[in-house]
Every structure is written in structure tokens, then in C-alpha cells.
Amino acid sequence: MKPLSNEHDEVRVAIKQGYPSEQFIKMIFPRAEITSYTDNYLAMFSVFTKDNDYFLGDNLTSGSMISSDFYQSLEMVKFWREPQMDQHFVAMKNQQQLLGIIDTFISSLSEETDKQIAQSWLAGGNISFLNKTIKFTPGEQRWMAKKPVLRVLINPYYPPFSMVDDNQEIRGLLGDILNLIQLQTGLAFQPVMANSSTDIADIMRKGGWDVMPSATYSVERETNMLFTHPFITTPYVMVTRTISGQTDVLMPGSRIAIPAFHPRSEVLRKKYPGVQWIVTKNTSTALSKLMMHDVDGVISTQLGARFIIDHYYPGAMVYTRIPDEPLAQISFAVRRNAPELQSILNKALDNIPPKEILNLATKWVKAPDVKISTWNLYNRPFYWVIGLAILLVFSSLLWGVYLLRAIRRGKAAQAALSYQLMFRQTLSNSMPVPVYVITLEGEVENYNRAQSRARMRALINHEFRHWGSETCPEPKRSKK
């Protein structure tokens, strides 16, 4: 998803001549390359053909053209309260009576009639309800003035409710609803990323949050937080593999994945005691386990399951509604010590027409080419593998260096020993006196050259005496 603001890269922006101003565009895209067109259709068509990245224009004209000419090809991604474009009737100066009639007719139109007229030209994106000022109490106004920026817990892996773009801005259904709340209240929202339900619980325990959108209401959770009015409801479903052909998998022995801290976890465990429940970080991880045949089914909501299946597992998974289970009521949750914020959010949510929320949900469910980066989910195992590989290589290098030094030390010791032996042998051979070394068993182990010469002389003398005795025998003595 393209970011909604960009301070570093060049962005191509199409506008109709004169609206909005270059100053306003530069506030959003400082390095914007602005192209002006003679009419809105040509400007929007340039985005359709990817000659430009964005079109900036007024809501009524843009929404009407998207409905009639660019349905499911272009979509409105963000609204700004300012600058507003006013539309007027123009008449000649001598037609003051006609202007009076027109002014009287326009003034007689009720707010409801005005909304119906605008809605007839729009399939979605009708934000005329923003023209109605919400009446906040003095206490609520003081609360907003004291805390204009709220920390919002966002799970970027919970489509279509919450996602983030390349600029880490909140997108999805919640991104659009937070945008509408900001336009009505003036509050700003600072995302606090949490990749799993466990991370969300840890952040909430530490107090590093103000609002948790997409919170599913349950009576047990009311002891820890306050809930707003639900802005959308969706059934709980069981997701299974298409090839299994089995839709009722809540049977004893089945392995069912359920996200951590799921609001229906305890109820389902008591209702289906024979099922083996596998707790996962989030729904995306659970569906990945289902695809790898690690589990037999996944507990999810129909809206979330439909989005993930259509975008990532088309034809590979199906979902069925869990019998005798109530609808999941998706609300905003706030801290129990912030009842003023609960009231503020209730007023802003109640002012958004249900049809508009339904249009936003449909837009994101059917949104093409929405890719979610799962790097943050799997970077820790990746870093572990890389770290272990580096440790193994480093250990091998240390072992190689140790062996090399051991070989060098062995060669040095061998050379020193050879030198000592040679020195001793030379010293021994230089002595004229025969020297020899014998073992404890009496065997001669070593001797010098003098000993060798002495042995040679003794051997020669022995041989000579033996030869002499054979060739010159002793004379016999005569007997007297």
C-alpha cells in the first residue's frame, strides 16, 4: 500500500487546475510533482493509467466519478476538512429575483434531504455528515484540549480491520474510521504497533495505550476496560481446508487454532472439552498453520476470514458459522479511568452512518493488490538462524585457529627436541671414552661413537683369535 504522506520520495500528484493549492499539497508531499488538468476526469484517468500516483480533489465530484467511471479501480483513501470547495449558482446581475428564488429553495432543504441528494450521486464516500457539528460537553472539550494525541494499539496483521502501509500509517477499516473521528473531534492518533494479542496484552498491562480499536466486546473484559458502541458486527466462523471436505471439525481429538486472549476462548473450551486447542499469536498465524496441516480448523470472524482467504488462500479454505454463537461486536476500548474519551468516541461513531461503515468494510474486503509484510512476525526466527549460523562459523574459525596453533606448537616442540637430541648426540660422540645407555632390563639403548669403535675392535679381536686358533693350533705338550 502506498503511504498517505511522504517526505523523502518524489510523488506524482494530479489535480484540476486551481484546486487544491500547491501549498496544501506540499504539506502532505513536500517533493510532489504536480500536474494540472482541465477537468477532474482527465486527472483521475491519469491515476488509473498510473501516470500519476494520487489525485487530490473534492469529495463530491471524486466520489461521483469513482461510482460511475472508475468503480473498483480507484478509491478514496483519506479525507481532509480543509480546504473546502464551495459550489454556487451563477446568474446575471439583472437576475436578482432568480437568485432570491434559488436561495430560498436551498435554505428550505433540510439536512436529511441534502444528505439524500448527495448520496444519490455517490456509491460510497459520502462524508456530508461531517458538516454537522458534534456537541461536546465542557468536560469533554477540556479533556480533548488536555490530551490532543492518543496512543492507539494497532495490530498490523489483522486485516481488513487494521494494517499499515510502507510509511507505518494506519490503514484498513480502522484507518478510515480513525480518519473520520479525527475530522470530527480534532484528535490525533499515534500508532503503537503490537504484532500479536500477547503483545497487546503486555502493552495494556504496562499502561502504554489510550485506545484499542477493533476490540471485541465481552462481559469479562468490562472489568479491565470501557467499550464504545459497536461500529460493526460479524459472525464467528470456523475456517477449514477445502480439500478436507469436513465443515464440522469441533469433534473430540480435533486440533483447533484460536488466537491468544480470544473473547470466546473459555466458552468454547467448556462447550467442546474434547477439542485440542492450539493458541496462536494472531489469526494470520493460525491460518498459516491450517494451510500447513498443523491444525484442523481456525476460529475467526467472518469479515477477517473472508479477506485473508480471498487475498491469500483463494479456493484453498472455506468458512462456516459456528452454531449457537453470538455475533462479534467490534468496538473501541479505552482505559477505565477515561470515561470522557468513551463518551467522545461514542458521539463520533454514532455520527457516522452505518451505510458508510458498511461501504468502508466492503471497500477493504474487495480491495485488490493488498499485500501485508510479515517480516516483523518471522524476523525473530530468521535472526536466530542467522545468529546461530554466524556463531557456528565463528566457532569453526576459532577451532581452526586453535588447531593451527597446536600444530605449530607441536612442530616447534618437535624441532626443539630434535635439536636437543642432536646436541646430546654430538656431545656424546665427541667424548673419547665409550659411553652407553642401558635400560632397566639391561639392554643397550644408546651409545657414542667411541663405544661403537670399542665394540668394533673387540669384535675384530674376537674374530682374529678365532681364526688364529683354527689355522695355527697350539702345540701339544710332551709328557715326561
Coordinates of C-alpha atoms in Angstrom, one line a residue:
M1 CA 0.0 0.0 0.0
K2 CA 1.3 3.4 -0.9
P3 CA 1.8 5.8 2.1
L4 CA -0.6 8.7 2.7
S5 CA 2.3 11.1 3.2
N6 CA 5.8 11.0 2.0
E7 CA 8.6 13.4 2.9
H8 CA 11.5 11.7 1.1
D9 CA 10.4 10.4 -2.3
E10 CA 9.0 12.2 -5.3
V11 CA 5.2 11.7 -5.6
R12 CA 3.2 12.4 -8.8
V13 CA 0.0 14.3 -7.9
A14 CA -2.8 15.1 -10.3
I15 CA -5.2 17.9 -9.7
K16 CA -7.8 20.0 -11.5
Q17 CA -6.5 23.5 -12.2
G18 CA -6.6 25.6 -9.1
Y19 CA -7.7 23.1 -6.5
P20 CA -6.2 22.3 -4.1
S21 CA -3.4 24.8 -3.7
E22 CA 0.2 23.9 -4.1
Q23 CA 0.9 25.0 -0.5
F24 CA -1.6 22.4 0.7
I25 CA -0.1 19.6 -1.5
K26 CA 3.4 20.4 -0.3
M27 CA 2.3 20.0 3.3
I28 CA 1.5 16.3 2.5
F29 CA 4.1 15.6 -0.1
P30 CA 7.0 18.0 0.1
R31 CA 8.6 16.6 -3.1
A32 CA 5.4 16.4 -5.0
E33 CA 5.4 16.7 -8.8
I34 CA 2.1 18.4 -9.5
T35 CA 0.3 18.0 -12.9
S36 CA -2.8 20.2 -13.5
Y37 CA -5.6 19.0 -15.8
T38 CA -8.5 20.9 -17.4
D39 CA -11.1 18.7 -15.7
N40 CA -11.4 16.1 -12.9
Y41 CA -11.9 13.1 -15.3
L42 CA -8.6 13.6 -17.1
A43 CA -6.8 14.0 -13.7
M44 CA -8.4 10.8 -12.3
F45 CA -7.8 8.9 -15.5
S46 CA -4.1 9.7 -15.2
V47 CA -4.1 7.9 -11.9
F48 CA -6.0 5.0 -13.5
T49 CA -3.3 4.7 -16.2
K50 CA -0.6 5.0 -13.5
D51 CA 0.8 8.2 -15.0
N52 CA 0.3 9.7 -11.5
D53 CA 0.2 8.3 -8.0
Y54 CA -2.6 10.3 -6.5
F55 CA -5.5 12.6 -7.4
L56 CA -6.5 15.4 -5.0
G57 CA -9.9 16.9 -5.3
D58 CA -13.3 17.5 -3.6
N59 CA -15.2 14.6 -2.1
L60 CA -18.5 15.0 -4.1
T61 CA -17.0 15.2 -7.6
S62 CA -14.4 12.5 -6.9
G63 CA -17.0 10.1 -5.3
S64 CA -19.4 10.6 -8.2
M65 CA -16.8 9.9 -10.8
I66 CA -15.5 6.8 -9.0
S67 CA -19.0 5.5 -8.8
S68 CA -19.7 6.0 -12.5
D69 CA -16.4 5.7 -14.3
F70 CA -13.8 4.1 -12.0
Y71 CA -15.7 1.6 -9.9
Q72 CA -13.4 -0.9 -8.2
S73 CA -10.5 0.7 -10.0
L74 CA -9.9 3.8 -7.9
E75 CA -10.8 4.5 -4.3
M76 CA -10.8 7.4 -1.8
V77 CA -8.2 6.8 0.9
K78 CA -8.2 9.9 3.0
F79 CA -10.3 13.0 3.8
W80 CA -9.2 16.5 4.9
R81 CA -11.6 19.0 6.5
E82 CA -9.6 21.9 4.9
P83 CA -9.5 23.3 2.3
Q84 CA -13.2 23.1 1.4
M85 CA -14.6 23.8 -2.0
D86 CA -17.9 25.7 -2.2
Q87 CA -20.3 25.3 -5.1
H88 CA -22.5 28.3 -6.2
F89 CA -25.2 29.1 -8.7
V90 CA -24.2 32.0 -11.1
A91 CA -26.7 34.4 -12.6
M92 CA -26.5 37.6 -14.5
K93 CA -26.6 40.8 -12.5
N94 CA -30.1 41.7 -13.7
Q95 CA -31.5 38.3 -12.4
Q96 CA -31.6 39.2 -8.7
Q97 CA -35.2 37.8 -8.4
L98 CA -34.0 34.5 -9.7
L99 CA -31.1 34.4 -7.2
G100 CA -33.6 35.1 -4.5
I101 CA -35.8 32.2 -5.5
I102 CA -32.8 29.8 -5.7
D103 CA -31.5 31.0 -2.2
T104 CA -35.0 30.4 -0.7
F105 CA -35.2 27.0 -2.2
I106 CA -31.7 26.0 -1.0
S107 CA -32.5 27.3 2.5
S108 CA -35.7 25.3 2.7
L109 CA -33.8 22.0 2.1
S110 CA -33.4 20.0 5.4
E111 CA -30.2 18.4 6.4
E112 CA -31.6 14.9 5.7
T113 CA -32.8 15.9 2.2
D114 CA -29.3 17.3 1.5
K115 CA -27.8 14.0 2.5
Q116 CA -30.2 12.0 0.4
I117 CA -29.4 14.2 -2.7
A118 CA -25.6 13.8 -2.1
Q119 CA -26.0 10.0 -1.5
S120 CA -27.9 9.6 -4.8
W121 CA -24.7 10.6 -6.6
L122 CA -22.3 8.6 -4.6
A123 CA -21.9 4.8 -4.2
G124 CA -19.6 5.5 -1.2
G125 CA -17.5 8.1 0.4
N126 CA -20.4 10.4 1.4
I127 CA -19.0 12.4 4.3
S128 CA -21.6 15.1 4.3
F129 CA -22.3 14.1 7.9
L130 CA -19.1 15.9 8.8
N131 CA -20.9 19.2 8.2
K132 CA -22.9 18.5 11.4
T133 CA -21.1 19.8 14.4
I134 CA -21.0 17.4 17.3
K135 CA -21.9 18.9 20.7
F136 CA -19.3 18.1 23.3
T137 CA -19.7 18.9 26.9
P138 CA -17.3 21.4 28.6
G139 CA -15.7 18.5 30.4
E140 CA -15.2 16.6 27.1
Q141 CA -13.7 19.7 25.5
R142 CA -11.3 20.2 28.4
W143 CA -10.3 16.5 28.1
M144 CA -9.5 16.8 24.4
A145 CA -7.6 20.0 24.9
K146 CA -5.5 18.3 27.6
K147 CA -4.8 15.2 25.6
P148 CA -4.9 16.0 21.9
V149 CA -2.8 13.0 20.8
L150 CA -3.9 9.5 21.7
R151 CA -1.9 6.3 21.6
V152 CA -3.7 3.7 19.5
L153 CA -2.9 0.0 19.8
I154 CA -2.6 -1.4 16.2
N155 CA -2.1 -5.0 15.2
P156 CA -0.8 -4.7 11.6
Y157 CA -1.7 -8.3 10.9
Y158 CA -5.4 -8.1 11.5
P159 CA -6.9 -7.4 8.0
P160 CA -9.2 -5.9 6.9
F161 CA -9.6 -4.1 10.3
S162 CA -6.0 -2.9 10.8
M163 CA -3.0 -2.8 8.5
V164 CA -0.1 -0.4 8.0
D165 CA 1.5 0.9 4.8
D166 CA 5.1 1.4 3.9
N167 CA 5.1 4.6 5.9
Q168 CA 3.8 2.9 9.1
E169 CA 0.5 4.8 8.8
I170 CA -2.7 3.1 9.9
R171 CA -4.8 1.6 7.0
G172 CA -7.7 -0.7 6.7
L173 CA -11.2 -0.2 8.0
L174 CA -9.9 1.2 11.3
G175 CA -7.6 3.6 9.4
D176 CA -10.6 5.1 7.6
I177 CA -12.7 5.3 10.8
L178 CA -9.9 6.9 12.8
N179 CA -9.6 9.4 9.9
L180 CA -13.4 10.3 10.2
I181 CA -13.1 10.5 14.0
Q182 CA -10.1 12.9 13.6
L183 CA -12.1 15.1 11.3
Q184 CA -15.0 15.3 13.8
T185 CA -13.0 15.7 17.0
G186 CA -9.6 17.2 16.0
L187 CA -7.9 14.4 18.0
A188 CA -4.7 12.9 16.5
F189 CA -3.8 9.2 16.8
Q190 CA -0.3 7.9 17.3
P191 CA 0.0 4.2 16.4
V192 CA 1.6 1.8 18.9
M193 CA 2.4 -1.4 17.0
A194 CA 1.7 -4.8 18.5
N195 CA 2.2 -7.9 16.4
S196 CA 0.1 -10.3 18.4
S197 CA -2.6 -10.5 21.0
T198 CA 0.1 -11.3 23.6
D199 CA 2.0 -8.1 22.7
I200 CA -1.3 -6.1 23.0
A201 CA -1.9 -7.6 26.5
D202 CA 1.7 -6.7 27.6
I203 CA 1.4 -3.1 26.4
M204 CA -2.0 -2.7 28.1
R205 CA -0.6 -4.1 31.4
K206 CA 2.2 -1.5 31.3
G207 CA -0.2 1.3 30.5
G208 CA 1.3 2.4 27.2
W209 CA -2.0 2.9 25.4
D210 CA -5.1 5.1 25.3
V211 CA -7.3 3.4 22.7
M212 CA -7.6 -0.1 21.4
P213 CA -9.7 -0.2 18.2
S214 CA -11.2 -3.5 16.9
A215 CA -11.8 -4.7 20.4
T216 CA -14.4 -7.5 20.6
Y217 CA -16.8 -6.9 23.5
S218 CA -17.3 -9.4 26.2
V219 CA -18.7 -9.2 29.8
E220 CA -15.4 -10.4 31.3
R221 CA -13.4 -7.7 29.6
E222 CA -15.5 -4.9 31.0
T223 CA -13.7 -5.3 34.3
N224 CA -10.5 -4.1 32.7
M225 CA -11.6 -1.5 30.1
L226 CA -14.5 0.6 28.8
F227 CA -16.1 -0.2 25.5
T228 CA -17.8 2.2 23.0
H229 CA -20.8 1.4 21.0
P230 CA -20.0 -1.3 18.4
F231 CA -19.4 0.1 15.0
I232 CA -19.7 -3.2 13.2
T233 CA -20.8 -6.8 13.9
T234 CA -19.7 -10.0 12.2
P235 CA -20.3 -13.7 13.0
Y236 CA -17.8 -16.1 14.5
V237 CA -16.8 -18.7 11.9
M238 CA -14.8 -21.9 11.7
V239 CA -12.2 -22.0 8.8
T240 CA -11.2 -25.3 7.3
R241 CA -9.3 -26.6 4.3
T242 CA -11.4 -27.0 1.2
I243 CA -9.9 -30.4 0.4
S244 CA -10.8 -31.9 3.8
G245 CA -14.5 -31.7 2.9
Q246 CA -15.3 -31.6 6.6
T247 CA -17.0 -28.5 7.9
D248 CA -17.9 -29.7 11.4
V249 CA -14.5 -30.2 12.9
L250 CA -15.4 -29.3 16.5
M251 CA -15.1 -33.0 17.4
P252 CA -13.1 -34.7 20.2
G253 CA -9.5 -35.1 19.1
S254 CA -9.6 -32.2 16.6
R255 CA -6.8 -29.6 16.7
I256 CA -8.3 -26.1 16.5
A257 CA -6.3 -23.0 16.5
I258 CA -7.5 -19.9 18.3
P259 CA -5.8 -16.5 18.7
A260 CA -4.4 -15.7 22.2
F261 CA -6.8 -13.9 24.5
H262 CA -9.8 -14.6 22.2
P263 CA -13.0 -13.4 23.9
R264 CA -14.8 -16.7 23.3
S265 CA -11.9 -18.9 24.3
E266 CA -13.1 -20.0 27.8
V267 CA -16.7 -20.5 26.5
L268 CA -15.6 -22.7 23.6
R269 CA -13.2 -24.7 25.8
K270 CA -16.1 -25.6 28.1
K271 CA -18.5 -26.2 25.2
Y272 CA -16.1 -28.5 23.3
P273 CA -14.0 -30.2 26.0
G274 CA -12.6 -32.9 23.8
V275 CA -11.0 -30.5 21.3
Q276 CA -7.3 -29.8 21.4
W277 CA -7.0 -26.0 21.4
I278 CA -3.8 -24.6 19.9
V279 CA -3.2 -20.9 20.9
T280 CA -1.6 -18.8 18.2
K281 CA -0.3 -15.2 18.1
N282 CA -3.0 -14.0 15.7
T283 CA -5.4 -15.1 13.0
S284 CA -2.9 -14.8 10.2
T285 CA -0.5 -17.2 12.0
A286 CA -3.4 -19.6 12.7
L287 CA -4.5 -19.7 9.1
S288 CA -0.9 -20.4 8.1
K289 CA -0.8 -23.4 10.4
L290 CA -4.1 -24.6 8.8
M291 CA -2.5 -24.4 5.4
M292 CA 0.5 -26.4 6.6
H293 CA -1.9 -29.1 8.1
D294 CA -0.7 -28.4 11.6
V295 CA -4.3 -27.8 12.7
D296 CA -7.7 -28.9 11.5
G297 CA -9.5 -25.6 11.9
V298 CA -9.2 -22.0 12.9
I299 CA -11.6 -19.8 14.9
S300 CA -12.1 -16.4 13.3
T301 CA -14.6 -13.7 12.3
Q302 CA -16.3 -13.8 9.0
L303 CA -15.0 -10.5 7.9
G304 CA -11.4 -11.3 8.7
A305 CA -11.6 -14.8 7.3
R306 CA -13.1 -13.6 4.0
F307 CA -10.4 -11.1 3.5
I308 CA -7.5 -13.4 4.1
I309 CA -9.0 -16.3 2.2
D310 CA -9.8 -14.1 -0.9
H311 CA -6.4 -12.5 -0.9
Y312 CA -4.0 -15.3 0.2
Y313 CA -5.7 -18.7 0.1
P314 CA -8.4 -18.5 -2.7
G315 CA -10.1 -21.8 -3.2
A316 CA -7.9 -23.5 -0.5
M317 CA -10.1 -22.7 2.5
V318 CA -13.8 -22.3 3.4
Y319 CA -15.6 -21.0 6.5
T320 CA -18.9 -21.8 8.2
R321 CA -20.6 -20.1 11.0
I322 CA -20.2 -21.6 14.5
P323 CA -23.6 -22.7 15.7
D324 CA -25.2 -21.0 18.8
E325 CA -22.6 -18.3 19.0
P326 CA -23.5 -14.6 19.2
L327 CA -22.2 -12.0 16.8
A328 CA -18.8 -10.5 17.4
Q329 CA -19.3 -6.8 18.4
I330 CA -16.3 -4.8 17.2
S331 CA -15.8 -1.7 19.3
F332 CA -13.3 0.8 20.6
A333 CA -11.9 0.1 24.0
V334 CA -10.4 2.7 26.4
R335 CA -8.9 2.7 29.8
R336 CA -11.4 2.6 32.7
N337 CA -10.2 5.9 34.0
A338 CA -11.1 7.7 30.8
P339 CA -15.0 7.8 30.6
E340 CA -14.8 11.2 28.9
L341 CA -12.9 9.6 26.0
Q342 CA -15.5 6.8 25.8
S343 CA -18.3 9.4 25.5
I344 CA -16.3 11.4 22.9
L345 CA -15.7 8.3 20.7
N346 CA -19.4 7.3 21.1
K347 CA -20.6 10.6 19.8
A348 CA -18.2 10.5 16.8
L349 CA -19.0 6.8 16.0
D350 CA -22.8 7.4 16.3
N351 CA -22.5 10.3 13.8
I352 CA -21.0 8.0 11.1
P353 CA -23.9 6.5 9.1
P354 CA -24.0 2.7 9.3
K355 CA -24.1 2.6 5.5
E356 CA -20.8 4.5 5.3
I357 CA -19.1 2.0 7.7
L358 CA -20.5 -0.9 5.6
N359 CA -19.1 0.8 2.4
L360 CA -15.7 1.1 4.1
A361 CA -15.7 -2.5 5.1
T362 CA -16.8 -3.6 1.6
K363 CA -14.0 -1.5 0.1
W364 CA -11.3 -3.2 2.1
V365 CA -12.7 -6.7 1.7
K366 CA -12.7 -6.3 -2.0
A367 CA -9.5 -4.2 -2.2
P368 CA -7.1 -5.7 -4.8
D369 CA -3.4 -6.0 -4.5
V370 CA -3.3 -5.5 -0.7
K371 CA -0.1 -7.2 0.5
I372 CA 0.9 -7.4 4.1
S373 CA 4.5 -7.7 5.0
T374 CA 5.0 -10.5 7.6
W375 CA 8.7 -9.6 8.2
N376 CA 8.0 -8.5 11.8
L377 CA 6.3 -11.8 12.5
Y378 CA 9.1 -14.0 11.3
N379 CA 12.2 -11.8 11.6
R380 CA 13.0 -13.2 15.1
P381 CA 13.4 -16.8 13.9
F382 CA 15.3 -15.5 10.9
Y383 CA 17.7 -13.6 13.2
W384 CA 18.0 -16.6 15.4
V385 CA 19.0 -18.8 12.4
I386 CA 21.5 -16.1 11.1
G387 CA 22.9 -15.7 14.6
L388 CA 23.4 -19.5 15.0
A389 CA 25.0 -19.7 11.6
I390 CA 27.4 -16.9 12.4
L391 CA 28.1 -18.5 15.8
L392 CA 28.8 -21.8 14.0
V393 CA 31.1 -20.2 11.5
F394 CA 32.9 -18.2 14.2
S395 CA 33.3 -21.4 16.4
S396 CA 34.7 -23.2 13.3
L397 CA 37.2 -20.4 12.8
L398 CA 38.2 -20.5 16.4
W399 CA 38.6 -24.2 16.3
G400 CA 40.7 -23.9 13.1
V401 CA 42.9 -21.3 14.7
Y402 CA 43.3 -23.5 17.8
L403 CA 44.3 -26.5 15.7
L404 CA 46.7 -24.4 13.6
R405 CA 48.4 -23.1 16.7
A406 CA 48.5 -26.6 18.2
I407 CA 50.2 -27.9 15.0
R408 CA 52.7 -25.1 15.1
R409 CA 53.4 -25.7 18.8
G410 CA 53.8 -29.4 18.0
K411 CA 56.3 -28.7 15.2
A412 CA 58.2 -26.2 17.3
A413 CA 58.4 -28.8 20.2
Q414 CA 59.5 -31.5 17.8
A415 CA 62.2 -29.2 16.3
A416 CA 63.4 -28.3 19.8
L417 CA 63.5 -32.0 20.8
S418 CA 65.4 -32.9 17.6
Y419 CA 67.9 -30.1 18.3
Q420 CA 68.4 -31.3 21.9
L421 CA 68.8 -34.9 20.8
M422 CA 71.3 -33.8 18.1
F423 CA 73.2 -31.7 20.5
R424 CA 73.4 -34.5 23.1
Q425 CA 74.4 -37.0 20.4
T426 CA 77.1 -34.6 19.1
L427 CA 78.3 -34.0 22.6
S428 CA 78.4 -37.7 23.4
N429 CA 80.2 -38.6 20.2
S430 CA 82.9 -36.0 20.9
M431 CA 83.9 -37.9 24.1
P432 CA 86.8 -40.4 23.5
V433 CA 85.6 -42.6 26.3
P434 CA 83.0 -45.2 25.4
V435 CA 79.6 -44.1 26.7
Y436 CA 76.4 -46.1 26.5
V437 CA 72.9 -46.1 28.0
I438 CA 71.2 -49.2 29.2
T439 CA 67.6 -49.9 30.2
L440 CA 66.4 -51.4 33.4
E441 CA 66.2 -54.7 31.6
G442 CA 69.9 -54.5 30.8
E443 CA 69.5 -53.8 27.1
V444 CA 71.8 -51.2 25.4
E445 CA 69.6 -48.3 24.3
N446 CA 72.2 -45.8 23.0
Y447 CA 75.9 -45.4 22.8
N448 CA 78.5 -43.0 21.4
R449 CA 81.0 -43.4 18.6
A450 CA 83.8 -44.4 21.0
Q451 CA 81.7 -47.2 22.3
S452 CA 81.0 -48.2 18.7
R453 CA 84.7 -48.3 17.9
A454 CA 85.5 -50.2 21.0
R455 CA 82.8 -52.8 20.1
M456 CA 84.2 -53.0 16.6
R457 CA 87.8 -53.6 17.9
A458 CA 86.5 -56.2 20.3
L459 CA 84.7 -57.9 17.5
I460 CA 87.8 -57.8 15.3
N461 CA 90.0 -59.1 18.0
H462 CA 87.5 -61.9 18.8
E463 CA 87.3 -62.9 15.1
F464 CA 91.1 -62.7 14.8
R465 CA 91.6 -65.0 17.8
H466 CA 89.0 -67.4 16.5
W467 CA 90.7 -67.5 13.0
G468 CA 94.1 -67.9 14.6
S469 CA 93.0 -70.9 16.6
E470 CA 91.9 -72.7 13.6
T471 CA 94.9 -72.1 11.3
C472 CA 97.7 -72.3 14.0
P473 CA 96.6 -74.8 16.6
E474 CA 98.6 -74.9 19.9
P475 CA 101.4 -77.4 20.0
K476 CA 100.9 -80.4 22.2
R477 CA 103.0 -80.6 25.3
S478 CA 105.1 -83.8 25.7
K479 CA 104.7 -86.0 28.8
K480 CA 107.6 -86.6 30.9

